[in-house]
PDB file of C-alpha atoms and ligand atoms in Angstrom:
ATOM      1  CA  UNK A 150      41.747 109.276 147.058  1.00  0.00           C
ATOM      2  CA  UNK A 151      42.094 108.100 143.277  1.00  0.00           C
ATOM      3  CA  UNK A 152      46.000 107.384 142.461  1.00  0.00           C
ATOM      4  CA  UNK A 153      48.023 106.111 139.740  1.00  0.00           C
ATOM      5  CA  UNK A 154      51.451 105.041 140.478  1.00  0.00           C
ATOM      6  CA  UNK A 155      53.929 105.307 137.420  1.00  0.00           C
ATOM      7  CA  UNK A 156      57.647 103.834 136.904  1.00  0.00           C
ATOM      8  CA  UNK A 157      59.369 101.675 135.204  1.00  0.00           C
ATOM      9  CA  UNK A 158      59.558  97.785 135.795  1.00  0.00           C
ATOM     10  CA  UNK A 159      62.142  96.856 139.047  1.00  0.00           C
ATOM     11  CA  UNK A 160      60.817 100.745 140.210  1.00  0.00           C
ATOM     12  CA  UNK A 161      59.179  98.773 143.493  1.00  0.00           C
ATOM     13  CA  UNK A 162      55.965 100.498 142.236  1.00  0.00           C
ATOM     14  CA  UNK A 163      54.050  97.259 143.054  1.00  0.00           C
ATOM     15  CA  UNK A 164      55.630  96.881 146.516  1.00  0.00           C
ATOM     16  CA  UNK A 165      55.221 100.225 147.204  1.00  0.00           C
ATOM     17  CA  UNK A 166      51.580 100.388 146.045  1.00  0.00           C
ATOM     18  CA  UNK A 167      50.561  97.998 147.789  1.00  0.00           C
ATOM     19  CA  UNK A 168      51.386  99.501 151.113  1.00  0.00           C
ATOM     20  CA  UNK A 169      50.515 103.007 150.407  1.00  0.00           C
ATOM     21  CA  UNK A 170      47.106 100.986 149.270  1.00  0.00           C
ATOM     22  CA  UNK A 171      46.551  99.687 152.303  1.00  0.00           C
ATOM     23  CA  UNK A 172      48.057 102.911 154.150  1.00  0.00           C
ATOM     24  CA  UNK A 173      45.080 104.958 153.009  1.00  0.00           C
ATOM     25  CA  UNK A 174      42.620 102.032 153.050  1.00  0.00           C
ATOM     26  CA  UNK A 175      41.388 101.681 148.864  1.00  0.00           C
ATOM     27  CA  UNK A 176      42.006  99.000 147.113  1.00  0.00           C
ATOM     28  CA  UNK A 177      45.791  98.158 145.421  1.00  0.00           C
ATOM     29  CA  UNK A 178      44.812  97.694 141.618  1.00  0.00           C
ATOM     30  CA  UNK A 179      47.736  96.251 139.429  1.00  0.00           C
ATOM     31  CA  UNK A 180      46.958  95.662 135.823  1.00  0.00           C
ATOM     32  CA  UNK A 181      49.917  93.162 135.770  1.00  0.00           C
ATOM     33  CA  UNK A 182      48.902  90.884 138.480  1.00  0.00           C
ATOM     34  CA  UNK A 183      45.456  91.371 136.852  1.00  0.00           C
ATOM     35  CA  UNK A 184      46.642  89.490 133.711  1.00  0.00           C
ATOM     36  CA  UNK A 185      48.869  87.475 135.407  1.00  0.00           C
ATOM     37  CA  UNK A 186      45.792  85.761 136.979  1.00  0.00           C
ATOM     38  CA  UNK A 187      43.691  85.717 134.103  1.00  0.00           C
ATOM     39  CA  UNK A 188      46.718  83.742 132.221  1.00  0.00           C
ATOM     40  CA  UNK A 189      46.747  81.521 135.002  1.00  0.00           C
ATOM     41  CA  UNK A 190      42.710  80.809 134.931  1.00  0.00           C
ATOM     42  CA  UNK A 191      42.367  80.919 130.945  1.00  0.00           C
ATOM     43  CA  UNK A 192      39.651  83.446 130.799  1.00  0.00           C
ATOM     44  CA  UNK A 193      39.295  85.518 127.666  1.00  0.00           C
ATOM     45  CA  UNK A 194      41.589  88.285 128.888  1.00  0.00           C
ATOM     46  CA  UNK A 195      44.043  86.126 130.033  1.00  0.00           C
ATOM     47  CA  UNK A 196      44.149  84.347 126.330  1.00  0.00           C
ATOM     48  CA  UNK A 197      44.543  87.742 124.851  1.00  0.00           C
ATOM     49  CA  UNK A 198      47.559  89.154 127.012  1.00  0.00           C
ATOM     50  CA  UNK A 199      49.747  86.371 127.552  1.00  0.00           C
ATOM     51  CA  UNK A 200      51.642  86.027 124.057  1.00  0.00           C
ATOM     52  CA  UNK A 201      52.174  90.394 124.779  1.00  0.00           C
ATOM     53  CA  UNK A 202      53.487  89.994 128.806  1.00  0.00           C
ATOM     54  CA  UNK A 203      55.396  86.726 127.222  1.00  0.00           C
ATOM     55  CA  UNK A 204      57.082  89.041 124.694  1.00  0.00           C
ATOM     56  CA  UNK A 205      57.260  92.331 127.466  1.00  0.00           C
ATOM     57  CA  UNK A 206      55.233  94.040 124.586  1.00  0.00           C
ATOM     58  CA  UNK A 207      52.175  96.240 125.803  1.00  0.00           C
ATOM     59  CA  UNK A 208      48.275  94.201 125.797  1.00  0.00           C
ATOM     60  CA  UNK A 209      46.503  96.389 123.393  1.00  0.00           C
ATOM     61  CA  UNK A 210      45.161  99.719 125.046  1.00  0.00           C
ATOM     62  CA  UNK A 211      41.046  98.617 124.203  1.00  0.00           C
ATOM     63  CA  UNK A 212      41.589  95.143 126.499  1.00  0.00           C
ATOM     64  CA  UNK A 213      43.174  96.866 129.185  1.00  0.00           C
ATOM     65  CA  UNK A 214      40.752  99.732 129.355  1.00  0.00           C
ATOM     66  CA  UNK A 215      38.005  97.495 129.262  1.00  0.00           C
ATOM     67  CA  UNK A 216      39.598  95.020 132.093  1.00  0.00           C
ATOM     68  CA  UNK A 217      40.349  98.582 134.060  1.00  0.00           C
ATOM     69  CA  UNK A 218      36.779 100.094 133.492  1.00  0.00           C
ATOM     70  CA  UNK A 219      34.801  96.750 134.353  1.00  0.00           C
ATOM     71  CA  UNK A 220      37.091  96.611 137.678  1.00  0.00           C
ATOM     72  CA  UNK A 221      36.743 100.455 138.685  1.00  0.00           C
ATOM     73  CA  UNK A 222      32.911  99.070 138.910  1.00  0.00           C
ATOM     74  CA  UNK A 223      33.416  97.721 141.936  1.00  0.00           C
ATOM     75  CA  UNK A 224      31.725  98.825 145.427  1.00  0.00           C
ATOM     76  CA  UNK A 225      35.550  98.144 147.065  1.00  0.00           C
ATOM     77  CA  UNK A 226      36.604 101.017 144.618  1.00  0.00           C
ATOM     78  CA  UNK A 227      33.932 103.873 145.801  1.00  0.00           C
ATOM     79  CA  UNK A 228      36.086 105.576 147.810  1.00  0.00           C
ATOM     80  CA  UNK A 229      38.833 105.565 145.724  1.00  0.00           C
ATOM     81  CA  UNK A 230      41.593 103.487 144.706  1.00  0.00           C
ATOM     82  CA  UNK A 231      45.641 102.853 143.456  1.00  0.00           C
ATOM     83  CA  UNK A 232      46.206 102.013 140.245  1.00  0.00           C
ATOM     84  CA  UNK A 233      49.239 100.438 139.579  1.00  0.00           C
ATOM     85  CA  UNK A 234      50.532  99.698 136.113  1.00  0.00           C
ATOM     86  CA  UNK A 235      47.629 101.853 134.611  1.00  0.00           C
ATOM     87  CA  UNK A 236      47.868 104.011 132.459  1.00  0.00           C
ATOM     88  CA  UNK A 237      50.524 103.254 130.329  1.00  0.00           C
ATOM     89  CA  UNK A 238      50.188 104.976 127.285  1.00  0.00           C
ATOM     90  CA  UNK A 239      48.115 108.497 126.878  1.00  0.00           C
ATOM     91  CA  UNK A 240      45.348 106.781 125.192  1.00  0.00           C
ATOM     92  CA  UNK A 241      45.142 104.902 128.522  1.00  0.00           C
ATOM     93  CA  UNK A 242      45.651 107.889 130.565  1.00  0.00           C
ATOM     94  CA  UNK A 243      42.897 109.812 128.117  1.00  0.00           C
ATOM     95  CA  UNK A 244      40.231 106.859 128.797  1.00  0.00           C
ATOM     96  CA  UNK A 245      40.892 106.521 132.293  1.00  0.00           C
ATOM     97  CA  UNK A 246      39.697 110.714 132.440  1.00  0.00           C
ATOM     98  CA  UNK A 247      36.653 109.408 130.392  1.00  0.00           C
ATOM     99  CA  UNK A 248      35.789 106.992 133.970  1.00  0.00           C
ATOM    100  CA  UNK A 249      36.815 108.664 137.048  1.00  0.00           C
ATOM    101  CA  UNK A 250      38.209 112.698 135.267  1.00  0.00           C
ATOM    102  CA  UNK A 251      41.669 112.755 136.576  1.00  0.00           C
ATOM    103  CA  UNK A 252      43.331 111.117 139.120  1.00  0.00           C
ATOM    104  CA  UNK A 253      43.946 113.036 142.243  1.00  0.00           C
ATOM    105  CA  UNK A 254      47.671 112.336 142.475  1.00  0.00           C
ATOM    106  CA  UNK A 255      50.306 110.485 140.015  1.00  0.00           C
ATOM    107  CA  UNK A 256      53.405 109.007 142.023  1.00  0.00           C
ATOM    108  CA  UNK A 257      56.216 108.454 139.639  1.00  0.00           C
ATOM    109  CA  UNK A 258      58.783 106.583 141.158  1.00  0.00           C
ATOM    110  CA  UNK A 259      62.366 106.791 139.425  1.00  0.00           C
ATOM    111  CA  UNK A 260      65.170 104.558 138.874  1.00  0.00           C
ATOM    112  CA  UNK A 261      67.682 104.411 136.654  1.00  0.00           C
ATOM    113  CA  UNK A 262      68.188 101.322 134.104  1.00  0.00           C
ATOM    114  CA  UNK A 263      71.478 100.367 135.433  1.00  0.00           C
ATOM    115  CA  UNK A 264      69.670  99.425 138.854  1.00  0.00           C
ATOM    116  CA  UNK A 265      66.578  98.468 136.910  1.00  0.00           C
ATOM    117  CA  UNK A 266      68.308  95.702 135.494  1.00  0.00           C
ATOM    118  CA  UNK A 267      69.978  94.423 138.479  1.00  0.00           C
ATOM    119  CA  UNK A 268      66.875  94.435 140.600  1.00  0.00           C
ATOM    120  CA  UNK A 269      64.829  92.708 137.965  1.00  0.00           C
ATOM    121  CA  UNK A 270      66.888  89.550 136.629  1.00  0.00           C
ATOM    122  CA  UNK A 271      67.010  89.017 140.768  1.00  0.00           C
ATOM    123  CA  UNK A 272      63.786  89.553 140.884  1.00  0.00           C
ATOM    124  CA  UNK A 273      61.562  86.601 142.448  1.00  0.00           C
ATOM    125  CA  UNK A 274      57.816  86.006 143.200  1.00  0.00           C
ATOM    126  CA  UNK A 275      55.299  84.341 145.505  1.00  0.00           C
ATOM    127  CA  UNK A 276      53.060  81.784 144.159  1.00  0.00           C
ATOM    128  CA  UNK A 277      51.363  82.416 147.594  1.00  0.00           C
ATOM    129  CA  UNK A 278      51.051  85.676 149.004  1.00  0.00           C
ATOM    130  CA  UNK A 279      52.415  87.015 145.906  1.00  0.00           C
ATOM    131  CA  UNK A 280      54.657  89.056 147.451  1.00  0.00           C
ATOM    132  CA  UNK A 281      58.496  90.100 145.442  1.00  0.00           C
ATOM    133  CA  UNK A 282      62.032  89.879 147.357  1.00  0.00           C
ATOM    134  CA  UNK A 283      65.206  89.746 145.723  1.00  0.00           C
ATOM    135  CA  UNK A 284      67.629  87.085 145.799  1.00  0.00           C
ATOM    136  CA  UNK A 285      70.490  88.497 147.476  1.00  0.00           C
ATOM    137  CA  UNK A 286      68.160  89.349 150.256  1.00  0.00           C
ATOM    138  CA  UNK A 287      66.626  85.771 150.557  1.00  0.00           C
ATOM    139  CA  UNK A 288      68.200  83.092 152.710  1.00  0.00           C
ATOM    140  CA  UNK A 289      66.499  79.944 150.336  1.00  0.00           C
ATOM    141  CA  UNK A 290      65.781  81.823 146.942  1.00  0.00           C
ATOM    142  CA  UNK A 291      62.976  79.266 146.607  1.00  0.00           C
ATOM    143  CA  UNK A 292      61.089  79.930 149.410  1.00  0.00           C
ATOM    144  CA  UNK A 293      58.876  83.064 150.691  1.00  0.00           C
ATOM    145  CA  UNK A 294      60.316  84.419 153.477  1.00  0.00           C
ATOM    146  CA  UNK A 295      57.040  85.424 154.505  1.00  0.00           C
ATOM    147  CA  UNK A 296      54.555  82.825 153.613  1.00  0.00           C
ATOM    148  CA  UNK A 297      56.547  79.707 153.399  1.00  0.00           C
ATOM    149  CA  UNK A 298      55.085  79.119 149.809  1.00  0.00           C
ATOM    150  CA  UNK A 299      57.142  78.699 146.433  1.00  0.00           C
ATOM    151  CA  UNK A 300      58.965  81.406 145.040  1.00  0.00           C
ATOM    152  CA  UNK A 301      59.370  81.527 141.031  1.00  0.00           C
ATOM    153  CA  UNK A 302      61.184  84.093 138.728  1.00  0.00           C
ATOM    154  CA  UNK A 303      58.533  86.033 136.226  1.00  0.00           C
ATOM    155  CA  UNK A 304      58.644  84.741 132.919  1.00  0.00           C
ATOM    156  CA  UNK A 305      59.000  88.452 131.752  1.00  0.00           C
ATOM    157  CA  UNK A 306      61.930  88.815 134.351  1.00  0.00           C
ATOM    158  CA  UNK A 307      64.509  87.263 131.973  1.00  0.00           C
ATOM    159  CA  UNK A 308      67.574  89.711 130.513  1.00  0.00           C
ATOM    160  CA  UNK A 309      66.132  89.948 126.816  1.00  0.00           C
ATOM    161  CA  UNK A 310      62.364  90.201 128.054  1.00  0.00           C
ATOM    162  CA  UNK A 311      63.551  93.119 130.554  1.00  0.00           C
ATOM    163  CA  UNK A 312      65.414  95.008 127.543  1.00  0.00           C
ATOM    164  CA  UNK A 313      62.656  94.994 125.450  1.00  0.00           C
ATOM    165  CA  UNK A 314      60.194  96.148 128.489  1.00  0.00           C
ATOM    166  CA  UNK A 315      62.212  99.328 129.326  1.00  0.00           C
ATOM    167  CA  UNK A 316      62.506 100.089 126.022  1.00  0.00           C
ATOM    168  CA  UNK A 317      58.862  99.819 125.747  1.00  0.00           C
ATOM    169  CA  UNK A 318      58.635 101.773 128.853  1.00  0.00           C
ATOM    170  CA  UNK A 319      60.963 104.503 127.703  1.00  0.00           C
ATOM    171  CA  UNK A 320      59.265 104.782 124.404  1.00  0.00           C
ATOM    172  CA  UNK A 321      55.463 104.525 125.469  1.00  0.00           C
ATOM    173  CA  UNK A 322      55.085 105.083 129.118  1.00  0.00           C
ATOM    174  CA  UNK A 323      57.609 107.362 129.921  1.00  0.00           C
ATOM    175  CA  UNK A 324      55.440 110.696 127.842  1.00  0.00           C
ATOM    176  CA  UNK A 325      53.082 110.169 130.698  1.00  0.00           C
ATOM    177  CA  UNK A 326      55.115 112.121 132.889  1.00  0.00           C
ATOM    178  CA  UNK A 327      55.081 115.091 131.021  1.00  0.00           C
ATOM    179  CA  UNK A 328      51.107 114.317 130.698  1.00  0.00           C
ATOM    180  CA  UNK A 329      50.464 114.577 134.401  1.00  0.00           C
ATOM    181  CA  UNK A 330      53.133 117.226 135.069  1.00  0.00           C
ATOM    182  CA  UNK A 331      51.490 119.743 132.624  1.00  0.00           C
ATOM    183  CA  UNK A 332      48.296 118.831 134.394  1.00  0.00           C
ATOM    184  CA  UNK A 333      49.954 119.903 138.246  1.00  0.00           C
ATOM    185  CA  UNK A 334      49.438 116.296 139.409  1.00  0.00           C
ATOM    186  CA  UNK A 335      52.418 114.571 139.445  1.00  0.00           C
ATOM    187  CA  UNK A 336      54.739 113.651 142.278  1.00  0.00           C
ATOM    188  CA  UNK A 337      58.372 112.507 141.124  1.00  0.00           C
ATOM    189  CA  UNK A 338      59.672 110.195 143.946  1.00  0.00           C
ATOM    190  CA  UNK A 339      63.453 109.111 143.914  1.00  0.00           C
ATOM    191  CA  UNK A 340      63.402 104.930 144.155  1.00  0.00           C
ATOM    192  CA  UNK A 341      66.331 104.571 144.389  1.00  0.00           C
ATOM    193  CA  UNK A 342      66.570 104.558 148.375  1.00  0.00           C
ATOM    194  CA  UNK A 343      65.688 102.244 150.553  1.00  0.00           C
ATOM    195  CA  UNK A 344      61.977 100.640 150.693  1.00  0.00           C
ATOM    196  CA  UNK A 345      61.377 102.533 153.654  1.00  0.00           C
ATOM    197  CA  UNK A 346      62.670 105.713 152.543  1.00  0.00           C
ATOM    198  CA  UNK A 347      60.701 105.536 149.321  1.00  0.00           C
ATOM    199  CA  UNK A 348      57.247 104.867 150.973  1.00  0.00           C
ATOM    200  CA  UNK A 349      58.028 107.647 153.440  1.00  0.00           C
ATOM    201  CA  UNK A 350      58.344 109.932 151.011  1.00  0.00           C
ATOM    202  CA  UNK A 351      55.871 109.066 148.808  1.00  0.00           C
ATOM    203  CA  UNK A 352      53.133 109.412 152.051  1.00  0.00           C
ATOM    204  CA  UNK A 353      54.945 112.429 152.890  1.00  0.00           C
ATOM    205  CA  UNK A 354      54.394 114.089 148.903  1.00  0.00           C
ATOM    206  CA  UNK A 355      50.831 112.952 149.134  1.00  0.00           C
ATOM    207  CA  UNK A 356      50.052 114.443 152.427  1.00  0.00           C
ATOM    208  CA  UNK A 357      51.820 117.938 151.395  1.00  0.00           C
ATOM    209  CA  UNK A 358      49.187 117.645 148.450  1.00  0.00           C
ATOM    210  CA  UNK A 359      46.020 116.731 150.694  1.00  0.00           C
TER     211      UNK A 359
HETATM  212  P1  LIG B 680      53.661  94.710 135.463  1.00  0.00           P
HETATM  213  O1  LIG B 680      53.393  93.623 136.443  1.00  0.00           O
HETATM  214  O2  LIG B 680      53.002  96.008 135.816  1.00  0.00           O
HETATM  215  O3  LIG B 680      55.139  94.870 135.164  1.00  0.00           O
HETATM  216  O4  LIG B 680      52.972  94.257 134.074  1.00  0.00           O
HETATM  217  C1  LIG B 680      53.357  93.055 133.427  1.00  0.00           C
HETATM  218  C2  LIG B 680      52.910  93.082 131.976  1.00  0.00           C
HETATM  219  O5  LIG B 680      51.484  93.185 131.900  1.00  0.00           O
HETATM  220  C3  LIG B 680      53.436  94.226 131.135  1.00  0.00           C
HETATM  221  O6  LIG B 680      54.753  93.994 130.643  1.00  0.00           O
HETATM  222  C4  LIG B 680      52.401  94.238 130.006  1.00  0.00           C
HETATM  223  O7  LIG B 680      52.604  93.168 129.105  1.00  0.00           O
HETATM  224  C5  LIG B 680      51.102  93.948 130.756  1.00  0.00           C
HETATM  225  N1  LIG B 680      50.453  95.198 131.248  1.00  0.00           N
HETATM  226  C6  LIG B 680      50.223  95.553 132.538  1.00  0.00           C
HETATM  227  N2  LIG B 680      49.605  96.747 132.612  1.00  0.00           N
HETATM  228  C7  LIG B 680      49.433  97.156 131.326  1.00  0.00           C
HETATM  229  C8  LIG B 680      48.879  98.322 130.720  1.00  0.00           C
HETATM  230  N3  LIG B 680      48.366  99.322 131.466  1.00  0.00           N
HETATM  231  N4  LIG B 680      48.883  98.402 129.361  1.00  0.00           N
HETATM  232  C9  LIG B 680      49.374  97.409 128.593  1.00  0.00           C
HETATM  233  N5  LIG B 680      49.941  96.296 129.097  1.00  0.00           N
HETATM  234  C10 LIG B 680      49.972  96.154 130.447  1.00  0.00           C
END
């Protein structure tokens, strides 16, 4: 089971990933929480990405491919795995075909940027379990609801940072769909239903594909 998940930022990709991850038992893979931790331990990656997820720019396609190759290395990912967040570009998607062919399914989930917006400047993080609600559904907005630990806002979560990432999104990512739908793989989800109703249908595509 070898998956990519595509959207745009505030699409609940991550949320969703993660549960569909752990739904068919391969590891959840997300490029961004992958840089996010090497910007918070100062490795060599990390020093390279953080001025682009700072900006909501795109890390050149050569680190990330490396970071993604090195990772698909692993003995967690031999029976398959979700990527989330990867590929973003159709270099990406060409050098991921160079690793593991093609994926066996692409999940695009779709929202549109009105929404985006909305979900994303209320957007908040755990420092902890590193899990993402949004303020109007939290009771403190500075506290996980389900770990107790700190919640903080994404530096990249900010109004002008968020413009400039669904641009970048729109201009780079977004010719990925075509990609995968010329290639009979991708699965066009509509995000903009409930949590619930999104990860239902995304099993149920996937399962209609298996
Ligand atoms: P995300 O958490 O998926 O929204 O990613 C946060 C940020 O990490 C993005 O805005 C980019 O700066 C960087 N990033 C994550 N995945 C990639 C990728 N596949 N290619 C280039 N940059 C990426």
């Amino acid at each position: 089971m070898k998956l990519v998940f595509l959207g745009p930022p505030g699409a609940g990709k991550g949320t969703q990933a993660g549960k569909v991850a752990a739904h068919y038992g391969v590891p959840h893979i997300s490029t961004g929480d992958m840089f996010r931790d090497a910007i918070g331990k100062g490795t060599p990656t990390g020093l390279k990405a953080k001025a682009f997820l700072d900006a909501g720019a795109l890390v050149p396609d050569e680190v990330v491919i490396e970071m993604v190759a090195e990772r698909l290395k692993g003995a967690d990912c031999r029976k398959g795995y979700l990527l989330d967040g990867f590929p973003r570009t159709v270099e990406q998607a060409k050098a991921l075909e160079d690793i593991i062919k093609a994926p066996d399914a692409v999940v695009n989930i779709t929202v549109d940027d009105e929404r985006l917006i909305g979900r994303l400047t209320g957007r908040r993080m755990c420092t902890g379990c590193k899990g993402t609600y949004h303020i109007t559904r939290l009771k403190d907005p500075g506290v996980c609801p389900d770990c107790g630990a700190a919640l903080i806002q994404r530096e990249d979560d900010r109004e002008e940072t968020i413009k400039a990432r669904l641009a970048v999104y729109h201009q780079k990512t977004s010719p990925l769909t075509r990609y995968y739908a010329d290639k009979g793989t991708l699965c066009t989800v509509d995000g903009g239903q409930t949590p619930e109703a999104v990860r239902e249908q995304i099993i149920a595509v996937l399962e209609s594909r298996a």
